[in-house]
Each structure stands twice: as C-alpha cells, then as structure tokens.
XYZ file of N, CA and C in Angstrom:
756
model
N 114.786 16.048 53.331
C 113.868 16.612 54.322
C 113.686 18.105 54.051
N 112.458 18.516 53.882
C 112.170 19.924 53.579
C 112.358 20.790 54.824
N 112.937 21.962 54.637
C 113.141 22.909 55.736
C 112.127 24.042 55.610
N 111.423 24.324 56.698
C 110.456 25.427 56.738
C 110.905 26.411 57.805
N 111.033 27.658 57.439
C 111.563 28.665 58.358
C 110.496 29.602 58.922
N 109.403 29.799 58.188
C 108.460 30.870 58.525
C 107.149 30.362 59.106
N 106.628 31.117 60.064
C 105.305 30.819 60.616
C 104.195 31.077 59.593
N 104.518 31.832 58.545
C 103.522 32.157 57.531
C 103.403 31.080 56.460
N 104.254 30.073 56.528
C 104.177 28.983 55.571
C 102.798 28.316 55.660
N 102.151 28.045 54.521
C 100.794 27.464 54.544
C 100.711 26.151 55.333
N 101.744 25.316 55.248
C 101.718 24.060 56.006
C 101.734 24.329 57.506
N 102.549 25.270 57.928
C 102.626 25.613 59.351
C 101.297 26.178 59.821
N 100.698 27.026 59.028
C 99.409 27.610 59.404
C 98.335 26.525 59.531
N 98.367 25.562 58.622
C 97.405 24.465 58.675
C 97.629 23.634 59.940
N 98.881 23.313 60.225
C 99.166 22.483 61.396
C 98.853 23.208 62.697
N 99.094 24.510 62.730
C 98.763 25.284 63.933
C 97.259 25.290 64.180
N 96.486 25.287 63.110
C 95.023 25.330 63.249
C 94.468 24.069 63.892
N 95.270 22.993 63.939
C 94.794 21.732 64.505
C 94.595 21.797 66.016
N 94.980 22.913 66.622
C 94.665 23.114 68.040
C 93.177 23.377 68.234
N 92.466 23.673 67.123
C 91.038 23.960 67.170
C 90.223 22.750 66.698
N 89.138 22.481 67.407
C 88.293 21.316 67.094
C 87.766 21.376 65.667
N 87.357 22.551 65.223
C 86.794 22.701 63.878
C 87.792 22.257 62.822
N 89.045 22.659 62.972
C 90.071 22.287 61.997
C 90.334 20.787 62.028
N 90.320 20.198 63.224
C 90.524 18.746 63.316
C 89.389 17.990 62.642
N 88.169 18.501 62.796
C 87.020 17.841 62.180
C 87.053 17.992 60.665
N 87.456 19.165 60.191
C 87.485 19.416 58.747
C 88.587 18.634 58.047
N 89.738 18.511 58.689
C 90.886 17.855 58.054
C 90.989 16.376 58.389
N 90.361 15.960 59.487
C 90.509 14.580 59.933
C 91.880 14.289 60.505
N 92.588 15.342 60.914
C 93.949 15.195 61.434
C 94.081 15.815 62.820
N 95.130 15.432 63.526
C 95.446 16.030 64.811
C 96.961 16.014 64.990
N 97.437 16.807 65.941
C 98.874 16.938 66.173
C 99.282 16.153 67.419
N 100.321 15.363 67.298
C 100.868 14.584 68.404
C 102.242 15.136 68.750
N 102.486 15.387 70.041
C 103.757 15.968 70.483
C 104.608 14.950 71.232
N 105.905 14.948 70.946
C 106.842 14.126 71.698
C 107.130 12.791 71.043
N 108.372 12.320 71.195
C 108.804 11.070 70.566
C 107.979 9.887 71.042
N 107.736 9.787 72.347
C 106.991 8.647 72.888
C 105.574 8.605 72.322
N 104.893 9.749 72.298
C 103.518 9.787 71.804
C 103.458 9.469 70.312
N 104.392 9.993 69.548
C 104.424 9.702 68.111
C 104.665 8.207 67.888
N 105.578 7.631 68.655
C 105.864 6.202 68.553
C 104.633 5.371 68.893
N 103.943 5.732 69.982
C 102.734 5.011 70.390
C 101.668 5.072 69.298
N 101.500 6.253 68.703
C 100.494 6.410 67.651
C 100.816 5.529 66.449
N 102.070 5.501 66.043
C 102.474 4.684 64.901
C 102.297 3.200 65.196
N 102.666 2.785 66.394
C 102.549 1.372 66.771
C 101.095 0.943 66.906
N 100.199 1.906 67.115
C 98.771 1.604 67.255
C 98.033 1.683 65.925
N 98.778 1.889 64.845
C 98.162 1.862 63.525
C 97.665 3.180 62.996
N 97.997 4.279 63.674
C 97.625 5.587 63.145
C 98.511 5.923 61.951
N 97.934 6.584 60.957
C 98.675 6.967 59.758
C 99.222 8.376 59.918
N 100.504 8.533 59.631
C 101.159 9.836 59.792
C 101.140 10.604 58.474
N 100.691 11.852 58.539
C 100.692 12.714 57.360
C 102.006 13.470 57.233
N 102.572 13.868 58.366
C 103.822 14.627 58.330
C 104.535 14.515 59.665
N 105.848 14.416 59.605
C 106.690 14.430 60.792
C 107.436 15.748 60.816
N 107.400 16.432 61.969
C 108.056 17.739 62.088
C 109.130 17.657 63.153
N 110.351 18.028 62.792
C 111.487 17.978 63.704
C 112.070 19.366 63.883
N 112.483 19.669 65.100
C 113.229 20.899 65.331
C 114.603 20.759 64.671
N 115.178 21.866 64.268
C 116.423 21.854 63.499
C 117.546 21.097 64.195
N 117.514 21.057 65.529
C 118.574 20.381 66.277
C 118.364 18.873 66.360
N 117.203 18.402 65.907
C 116.866 16.977 66.014
C 117.152 16.252 64.698
N 117.426 14.952 64.810
C 117.575 14.109 63.633
C 116.454 13.083 63.627
N 116.179 12.510 62.473
C 115.091 11.548 62.340
C 115.415 10.284 63.128
N 114.574 9.916 64.097
C 114.832 8.696 64.869
C 114.880 7.467 63.964
N 115.875 6.614 64.175
C 116.047 5.431 63.337
C 114.888 4.452 63.479
N 114.226 4.481 64.621
C 113.144 3.525 64.885
C 111.845 3.906 64.191
N 111.760 5.109 63.607
C 110.521 5.566 63.003
C 110.365 5.012 61.588
N 109.184 4.467 61.325
C 108.816 4.111 59.968
C 108.068 5.310 59.410
N 108.803 6.248 58.880
C 108.225 7.532 58.478
C 107.526 7.390 57.124
N 106.231 7.073 57.159
C 105.484 6.860 55.932
C 105.126 8.171 55.232
N 105.169 9.280 55.969
C 104.848 10.568 55.379
C 106.082 11.431 55.242
N 105.955 12.590 54.642
C 107.109 13.489 54.492
C 107.574 14.041 55.832
N 108.844 14.373 55.917
C 109.428 14.931 57.136
C 109.896 16.360 56.871
N 109.776 17.192 57.904
C 110.133 18.603 57.784
C 110.991 19.011 58.971
N 111.887 19.955 58.741
C 112.669 20.553 59.815
C 112.253 22.004 59.977
N 112.110 22.429 61.244
C 111.691 23.803 61.538
C 112.562 24.362 62.650
N 112.740 25.678 62.712
C 113.476 26.276 63.829
C 112.670 26.214 65.115
N 113.321 26.514 66.236
C 112.686 26.359 67.553
C 111.441 27.210 67.701
N 111.447 28.442 67.153
C 110.281 29.305 67.345
C 109.057 28.765 66.605
N 109.268 28.062 65.504
C 108.151 27.456 64.784
C 107.640 26.238 65.546
N 108.558 25.427 66.076
C 108.148 24.265 66.876
C 107.348 24.704 68.093
N 107.780 25.767 68.753
C 107.060 26.277 69.917
C 105.670 26.764 69.552
N 105.541 27.342 68.355
C 104.228 27.821 67.907
C 103.293 26.660 67.571
N 103.865 25.558 67.105
C 103.046 24.397 66.758
C 102.541 23.651 67.988
N 103.387 23.560 69.003
C 103.099 22.686 70.145
C 102.327 23.405 71.246
N 101.528 22.648 71.971
C 100.727 23.193 73.064
C 101.528 23.257 74.363
N 102.555 22.405 74.492
C 103.373 22.395 75.698
C 104.329 23.582 75.717
N 104.707 24.020 76.917
C 105.593 25.181 77.053
C 107.012 24.864 76.615
N 107.435 23.614 76.834
C 108.793 23.213 76.446
C 108.699 21.990 75.530
N 108.501 22.212 74.234
C 108.371 21.095 73.289
C 109.619 20.211 73.282
N 109.402 18.936 72.950
C 110.497 17.971 72.923
C 111.262 17.951 71.603
N 110.873 18.840 70.687
C 111.602 18.928 69.423
C 111.105 18.005 68.342
N 109.975 17.339 68.588
C 109.406 16.448 67.584
C 107.892 16.398 67.745
N 107.186 16.473 66.634
C 105.737 16.306 66.635
C 105.326 15.738 65.287
N 104.089 15.310 65.193
C 103.620 14.698 63.953
C 102.154 15.002 63.742
N 101.780 15.113 62.480
C 100.380 15.251 62.099
C 99.866 13.853 61.765
N 98.841 13.414 62.485
C 98.283 12.077 62.327
C 96.841 12.155 61.824
N 96.434 11.108 61.120
C 95.035 10.988 60.713
C 94.236 10.341 61.847
N 93.075 10.899 62.137
C 92.222 10.366 63.192
C 91.674 8.994 62.799
N 91.282 8.243 63.826
C 90.649 6.942 63.629
C 89.192 7.017 64.046
N 88.331 6.358 63.281
C 86.946 6.181 63.703
C 86.841 4.805 64.340
N 86.436 4.757 65.599
C 86.416 3.497 66.320
C 85.038 3.230 66.921
N 84.680 1.965 66.967
C 83.481 1.512 67.669
C 83.946 0.550 68.750
N 83.678 0.875 69.996
C 84.201 0.056 71.089
C 83.312 -1.153 71.312
N 83.920 -2.197 71.848
C 83.203 -3.411 72.227
C 83.919 -4.017 73.423
N 83.353 -5.069 73.981
C 83.956 -5.695 75.149
C 82.979 -5.713 76.310
N 83.384 -6.349 77.387
C 82.487 -6.545 78.526
C 82.405 -5.333 79.454
N 83.468 -4.530 79.527
C 83.557 -3.486 80.547
C 83.897 -2.147 79.907
N 82.952 -1.215 79.975
C 83.096 0.066 79.307
C 82.849 1.211 80.291
N 83.474 2.352 80.025
C 83.159 3.566 80.766
C 82.591 4.576 79.781
N 81.558 5.270 80.212
C 80.828 6.211 79.357
C 80.918 7.602 79.972
N 81.277 8.584 79.168
C 81.416 9.962 79.640
C 80.284 10.800 79.058
N 79.447 11.310 79.936
C 78.245 12.042 79.542
C 78.456 13.544 79.751
N 78.844 14.237 78.674
C 78.952 15.699 78.668
C 79.934 16.258 79.693
N 81.049 15.564 79.904
C 82.093 16.154 80.744
C 82.625 17.419 80.072
N 83.117 18.346 80.878
C 83.589 19.615 80.336
C 85.105 19.762 80.386
N 85.729 19.206 81.383
C 87.157 19.424 81.618
C 87.993 18.451 80.780
N 88.833 18.967 79.861
C 89.685 18.077 79.063
C 90.602 17.226 79.929
N 91.059 17.781 81.056
C 91.917 17.024 81.957
C 91.197 15.824 82.546
N 89.932 16.000 82.918
C 89.146 14.876 83.436
C 88.942 13.804 82.368
N 88.631 14.227 81.157
C 88.424 13.267 80.067
C 89.697 12.459 79.822
N 90.828 13.148 79.708
C 92.084 12.456 79.464
C 92.487 11.545 80.604
N 92.262 12.002 81.836
C 92.619 11.192 83.006
C 91.761 9.936 83.092
N 90.479 10.042 82.780
C 89.601 8.866 82.816
C 90.003 7.870 81.728
N 90.351 8.356 80.549
C 90.833 7.464 79.484
C 92.094 6.740 79.944
N 93.004 7.478 80.554
C 94.259 6.871 81.051
C 93.971 5.832 82.133
N 93.057 6.146 83.047
C 92.730 5.224 84.133
C 91.998 3.991 83.611
N 91.120 4.190 82.633
C 90.425 3.048 82.032
C 91.417 2.091 81.390
N 92.416 2.633 80.739
C 93.483 1.828 80.152
C 94.233 1.068 81.249
N 94.607 1.781 82.301
C 95.372 1.155 83.387
C 94.570 0.080 84.111
N 93.271 0.301 84.289
C 92.432 -0.650 85.028
C 92.031 -1.860 84.193
N 92.231 -1.787 82.891
C 91.939 -2.925 82.032
C 90.559 -2.943 81.428
N 89.904 -1.780 81.346
C 88.600 -1.736 80.685
C 88.777 -1.946 79.185
N 87.649 -2.215 78.515
C 87.705 -2.542 77.092
C 87.533 -1.334 76.182
N 86.992 -0.244 76.691
C 86.799 0.912 75.832
C 86.123 2.064 76.544
N 86.133 3.219 75.873
C 85.541 4.445 76.399
C 84.574 4.989 75.356
N 83.368 5.314 75.791
C 82.383 5.947 74.917
C 82.132 7.353 75.435
N 82.203 8.332 74.556
C 82.006 9.730 74.941
C 80.796 10.295 74.215
N 80.069 11.160 74.897
C 78.999 11.891 74.218
C 79.635 12.981 73.356
N 78.891 13.456 72.380
C 79.406 14.486 71.474
C 79.611 15.816 72.187
N 79.096 15.935 73.405
C 79.274 17.180 74.178
C 80.529 17.167 75.044
N 81.287 16.091 74.985
C 82.579 16.042 75.684
C 83.646 16.728 74.838
N 84.755 17.143 75.446
C 85.881 17.641 74.649
C 86.350 16.581 73.660
N 86.836 17.030 72.531
C 87.373 16.143 71.503
C 88.547 15.343 72.077
N 88.559 14.029 71.857
C 89.637 13.207 72.405
C 90.994 13.559 71.814
N 90.992 14.239 70.660
C 92.266 14.617 70.034
C 92.676 16.051 70.343
N 91.964 16.701 71.267
C 92.358 18.038 71.707
C 93.681 17.950 72.460
N 94.550 18.955 72.329
C 95.875 18.886 72.970
C 95.841 18.573 74.456
N 94.947 19.200 75.209
C 94.904 18.979 76.666
C 94.410 17.572 77.005
N 93.492 17.035 76.206
C 93.031 15.660 76.429
C 94.164 14.685 76.117
N 94.811 14.870 74.978
C 95.919 13.996 74.594
C 96.994 13.974 75.669
N 97.335 15.148 76.171
C 98.399 15.232 77.170
C 97.993 14.508 78.459
N 96.728 14.636 78.853
C 96.261 14.001 80.093
C 96.188 12.481 79.964
N 96.011 11.970 78.746
C 95.951 10.520 78.578
C 97.332 9.876 78.708
N 98.385 10.650 78.554
C 99.762 10.126 78.657
C 99.967 8.913 77.736
N 99.407 8.982 76.533
C 99.587 7.919 75.554
C 98.502 6.866 75.557
N 97.662 6.838 76.588
C 96.620 5.802 76.657
C 95.579 5.940 75.558
N 95.455 7.116 74.967
C 94.528 7.301 73.853
C 94.863 6.350 72.710
N 96.131 5.922 72.642
C 96.566 5.011 71.586
C 96.507 3.541 72.010
N 96.105 3.286 73.261
C 96.090 1.920 73.784
C 94.690 1.368 74.000
N 93.707 2.243 74.192
C 92.345 1.788 74.490
C 91.385 2.419 73.486
N 90.468 1.639 72.903
C 89.531 2.203 71.929
C 88.633 3.269 72.555
N 88.459 4.362 71.837
C 87.592 5.460 72.287
C 86.634 5.817 71.159
N 85.368 5.911 71.499
C 84.324 6.190 70.511
C 83.510 7.397 70.951
N 83.282 8.327 70.026
C 82.399 9.454 70.301
C 81.053 9.180 69.630
N 80.004 9.103 70.426
C 78.673 8.742 69.922
C 77.903 9.986 69.499
N 77.327 9.945 68.307
C 76.488 11.063 67.858
C 75.294 11.235 68.790
N 74.697 10.123 69.170
C 73.593 10.128 70.139
C 73.949 9.138 71.232
N 74.303 9.646 72.394
C 74.681 8.759 73.486
C 73.501 7.902 73.927
N 72.314 8.486 73.927
C 71.128 7.742 74.341
C 70.879 6.541 73.422
N 71.014 6.756 72.113
C 70.808 5.662 71.156
C 71.855 4.573 71.348
N 73.088 4.995 71.568
C 74.182 4.020 71.760
C 73.957 3.193 73.030
N 73.561 3.856 74.111
C 73.330 3.151 75.367
C 72.109 2.247 75.290
N 71.083 2.682 74.584
C 69.898 1.845 74.414
C 70.261 0.546 73.701
N 71.123 0.651 72.689
C 71.553 -0.535 71.952
C 72.351 -1.476 72.856
N 73.203 -0.913 73.699
C 73.985 -1.743 74.627
C 73.073 -2.405 75.664
N 72.078 -1.662 76.135
C 71.132 -2.216 77.092
C 70.390 -3.408 76.495
N 70.021 -3.289 75.231
C 69.299 -4.369 74.559
C 70.182 -5.600 74.365
N 71.497 -5.393 74.390
C 72.434 -6.519 74.286
C 72.728 -7.153 75.644
N 72.134 -6.576 76.700
C 72.299 -7.161 78.025
C 73.272 -6.454 78.941
N 73.795 -5.309 78.530
C 74.700 -4.552 79.395
C 73.923 -3.878 80.520
N 74.484 -3.897 81.717
C 73.947 -3.093 82.814
C 74.481 -1.676 82.658
N 73.597 -0.694 82.698
C 73.992 0.704 82.591
C 74.042 1.287 83.994
N 75.250 1.549 84.479
C 75.461 1.967 85.863
C 75.665 3.480 85.910
N 74.658 4.185 86.354
C 74.707 5.640 86.435
C 75.266 6.071 87.797
N 76.225 6.967 87.787
C 76.808 7.467 89.042
C 76.052 8.709 89.495
N 75.531 8.662 90.748
C 74.701 9.757 91.250
C 74.906 9.935 92.748
N 74.733 11.165 93.209
C 74.917 11.465 94.623
C 73.835 10.836 95.491
N 72.674 10.539 94.916
C 71.587 9.941 95.702
C 71.287 8.511 95.272
N 72.284 7.831 94.690
C 72.089 6.449 94.270
C 72.260 5.469 95.422
N 72.221 4.188 95.124
C 72.427 3.165 96.140
C 73.923 2.986 96.388
N 74.318 2.468 97.555
C 75.743 2.351 97.892
C 76.511 1.500 96.881
N 77.579 2.076 96.357
C 78.367 1.423 95.314
C 79.000 0.119 95.798
N 79.626 0.144 96.968
C 80.374 -1.021 97.430
C 79.475 -2.206 97.781
N 78.211 -1.941 98.032
C 77.268 -3.037 98.273
C 76.811 -3.680 96.969
N 76.989 -2.938 95.878
C 76.511 -3.421 94.586
C 77.556 -4.231 93.824
N 78.838 -3.878 93.950
C 79.848 -4.388 93.025
C 79.918 -5.912 92.965
N 79.700 -6.585 94.070
C 79.780 -8.049 94.060
C 78.648 -8.671 93.250
N 77.599 -7.890 92.984
C 76.456 -8.380 92.206
C 76.472 -7.886 90.763
N 77.537 -7.159 90.391
C 77.600 -6.603 89.039
C 77.625 -7.727 87.998
N 76.873 -7.579 86.918
C 76.843 -8.622 85.892
C 78.128 -8.646 85.060
N 78.194 -9.569 84.142
C 79.388 -9.725 83.308
C 79.645 -8.500 82.438
N 78.582 -7.955 81.862
C 78.713 -6.816 80.939
C 78.137 -5.558 81.581
N 78.948 -4.515 81.638
C 78.450 -3.266 82.227
C 79.086 -2.042 81.578
N 78.362 -0.944 81.695
C 78.847 0.372 81.273
C 78.751 1.292 82.482
N 79.868 1.829 82.919
C 79.880 2.782 84.024
C 79.751 4.179 83.445
N 78.689 4.890 83.827
C 78.395 6.205 83.250
C 78.831 7.306 84.211
N 79.731 8.171 83.742
C 80.221 9.307 84.528
C 79.602 10.577 83.966
N 78.961 11.360 84.829
C 78.247 12.538 84.369
C 79.062 13.822 84.407
N 78.448 14.870 83.932
C 79.034 16.205 83.899
C 79.476 16.642 85.288
N 80.605 17.378 85.349
C 81.178 17.783 86.631
C 80.213 18.597 87.492
N 79.402 19.421 86.870
C 78.504 20.269 87.643
C 77.088 19.748 87.774
N 76.604 19.073 86.731
C 75.192 18.686 86.689
C 74.967 17.183 86.772
N 76.027 16.410 86.737
C 75.873 14.970 86.834
C 75.396 14.339 85.533
N 74.886 13.131 85.640
C 74.381 12.404 84.474
C 73.109 13.086 83.972
N 73.024 13.303 82.657
C 71.849 13.976 82.089
C 70.602 13.119 82.292
N 69.460 13.775 82.388
C 68.212 13.081 82.691
C 67.862 12.042 81.632
N 68.126 12.355 80.364
C 67.790 11.417 79.291
C 68.626 10.143 79.388
N 69.867 10.273 79.853
C 70.726 9.098 80.057
C 70.338 8.391 81.350
N 70.040 9.170 82.376
C 69.671 8.603 83.674
C 68.466 7.689 83.561
N 67.516 8.047 82.718
C 66.300 7.245 82.560
C 66.598 5.870 81.958
N 67.695 5.775 81.222
C 68.059 4.498 80.599
C 68.800 3.568 81.561
N 69.320 4.130 82.641
C 70.182 3.359 83.542
C 69.422 2.236 84.235
N 70.109 1.107 84.390
C 69.525 -0.027 85.109
C 69.856 0.024 86.588
N 70.825 0.871 86.960
C 71.228 0.982 88.354
C 71.825 2.362 88.592
N 71.576 2.923 89.777
C 72.097 4.240 90.137
C 72.973 4.083 91.376
N 74.233 4.471 91.271
C 75.206 4.178 92.312
C 75.888 5.430 92.836
N 76.272 5.391 94.130
C 77.003 6.499 94.727
C 78.154 5.952 95.567
N 79.221 6.738 95.645
C 80.320 6.423 96.551
C 80.024 7.034 97.916
N 80.417 6.390 99.000
C 80.161 6.962 100.335
C 81.000 8.209 100.565
N 80.413 9.194 101.208
C 81.117 10.411 101.594
C 81.248 10.389 103.122
N 82.328 9.822 103.617
C 82.472 9.636 105.061
C 83.028 10.877 105.756
N 83.607 11.774 104.999
C 84.114 13.022 105.567
C 83.156 14.158 105.302
N 83.679 15.367 105.228
C 82.838 16.560 105.064
C 82.646 16.951 103.597
N 83.417 16.332 102.681
C 83.295 16.670 101.258
C 81.936 16.232 100.728
N 81.333 17.069 99.888
C 80.031 16.745 99.322
C 80.144 15.801 98.135
N 81.277 15.872 97.429
C 81.431 15.040 96.240
C 82.909 14.897 95.909
N 83.191 14.053 94.905
C 84.549 13.830 94.434
C 84.712 14.385 93.025
N 85.943 14.706 92.667
C 86.255 15.039 91.286
C 85.814 13.883 90.384
N 85.308 14.203 89.208
C 84.762 13.183 88.308
C 85.779 12.104 87.967
N 87.013 12.494 87.694
C 88.013 11.497 87.311
C 88.438 10.636 88.500
N 88.433 11.213 89.708
C 88.756 10.434 90.910
C 87.664 9.405 91.173
N 86.414 9.836 91.142
C 85.288 8.913 91.360
C 85.291 7.808 90.302
N 85.530 8.189 89.064
C 85.567 7.199 87.991
C 86.684 6.196 88.225
N 87.837 6.675 88.663
C 88.967 5.793 88.899
C 88.691 4.761 89.981
N 88.111 5.220 91.081
C 87.777 4.294 92.176
C 86.820 3.225 91.685
N 85.756 3.654 91.022
C 84.727 2.709 90.586
C 85.254 1.741 89.533
N 86.048 2.228 88.589
C 86.568 1.342 87.548
C 87.441 0.251 88.143
N 88.332 0.631 89.045
C 89.233 -0.349 89.635
C 88.484 -1.376 90.480
N 87.523 -0.915 91.272
C 86.781 -1.851 92.128
C 85.918 -2.775 91.273
N 85.260 -2.242 90.266
C 84.456 -3.089 89.381
C 85.321 -4.130 88.680
N 86.512 -3.726 88.242
C 87.393 -4.676 87.550
C 87.939 -5.737 88.503
N 88.126 -5.371 89.775
C 88.567 -6.360 90.766
C 87.517 -7.461 90.951
N 86.256 -7.091 90.814
C 85.176 -8.061 90.977
C 84.796 -8.733 89.663
N 85.414 -8.267 88.561
C 85.062 -8.838 87.272
C 85.677 -10.204 87.059
N 86.729 -10.525 87.853
C 87.358 -11.839 87.759
C 88.267 -11.961 86.550
C-alpha cells in the first residue's frame, strides 16, 4: 500500500479537485466518503479507481479492492473529504451512465439545492420508485452534498441526467406515460391519485420558479397539494415525498 504524506502530491491534488463539477466531468470520477458508502458503491457495480485510508485505518477484509490502495495522514484525509469529521476511508469511483426505465419515475426540473436533490433521490428509493431523471440544470448527482443527502440511495436507484429534459419527457409521453406537473394552481392532488395511470412521471420544479414553462406545456396533468394552514407552499423535497408515497400507495 502506497503512503502519501503531502497535500502537494499530484494524486491528492487530482482527488481534491473532484469536489468541483468540472473535474468530475473531465475525469469521469467522483469521491465517495465512509465505509458504508464505499461498500454500497462496490456492491452496486461501480468501479473503484483508488481506495484511500487514513494512517490509523486498515484495509477492510470485506472489500474487493480492485484498484490501488493508499494511506494518508489525518490532515490529508480531512482535505480530501467534504465532511467535518471524516470516517478515515474514502474512494475514487468511476461514474455510471444510466438510462432509467420502469412504471414510476420522478423528474427534477432545474432544482438548485443539492440537499433537496439528494433527499428526493433518497425518498424515491425508500418509496419504491423505479428511477430519477434530472435536468442538466440540477446539481450533479455526484456532488458531495448531493451524495451525502442521498445516504447511499444514489447507489440503489437508477438516476439519469437528461441533456434535454423536454426531449426525454416527450419520448416518455409518446410511450404512454402521464406527465404530472406539480404547481400551486393545479388541480387537487388527492382527488387525482386514485385515477393515476399505470405509468407516470412526477415532475418537481425549481424551488423558486416551479416547473419551467417548456416542461409545463408537455404535462398531461397539473397537480397541487392542499395548503390548509397559512403556509403558501412546501419545501420541494417535502412535497415530492408526500406525492411519491401517496402515488405509490395507489399504484398497487
């Protein structure tokens, strides 16, 4: 196992750069933090380029370490990781290109908050949806804050970033999917769910501006959650969670 001591080491500099979207796109790699997340990634078929261990850690016996392993001191591990208290293990993984399929999908249209994106991915996994489609204007699914918010679900549910969300949704519509746009002035959600068809895409819009007009025009249905109190709206991930669970309850 190679030992790296300096932050100036070219490998360390390369791995640190993976906190930036540009570097992830150029290298096709991302950084995974923590034993559980690394294990989930490996079990989900992700290819590991490098395993990095803090000097106090030993190589877990359960790991099929297909790539080289390195040991680094604590200050280097802290510089690599996005969390304030790293678990002493991280890995550089190769990204996957995925195309989602299935009867029940959630679509994210230009969300801005990495926490919302990660939370919706995690909730979609928990609710039993088949996949997540993101517009190219959403945060990168392999960004540290998104990964952390998914709590490992990024490795359990297929996620696809569409170059053109409108083109992708048009293709799904032509296959018979209902495109369900979430809007503050839509029809009552709970009155609709019992009539939802077999195949649907639930579209969650931007936190401030909602579903974009070009996507809204493609929608076959516009839905809203009731606001029985004084709040004008719900957090995007909360609204998405309610709708996903209720739709899945009626999916049979």
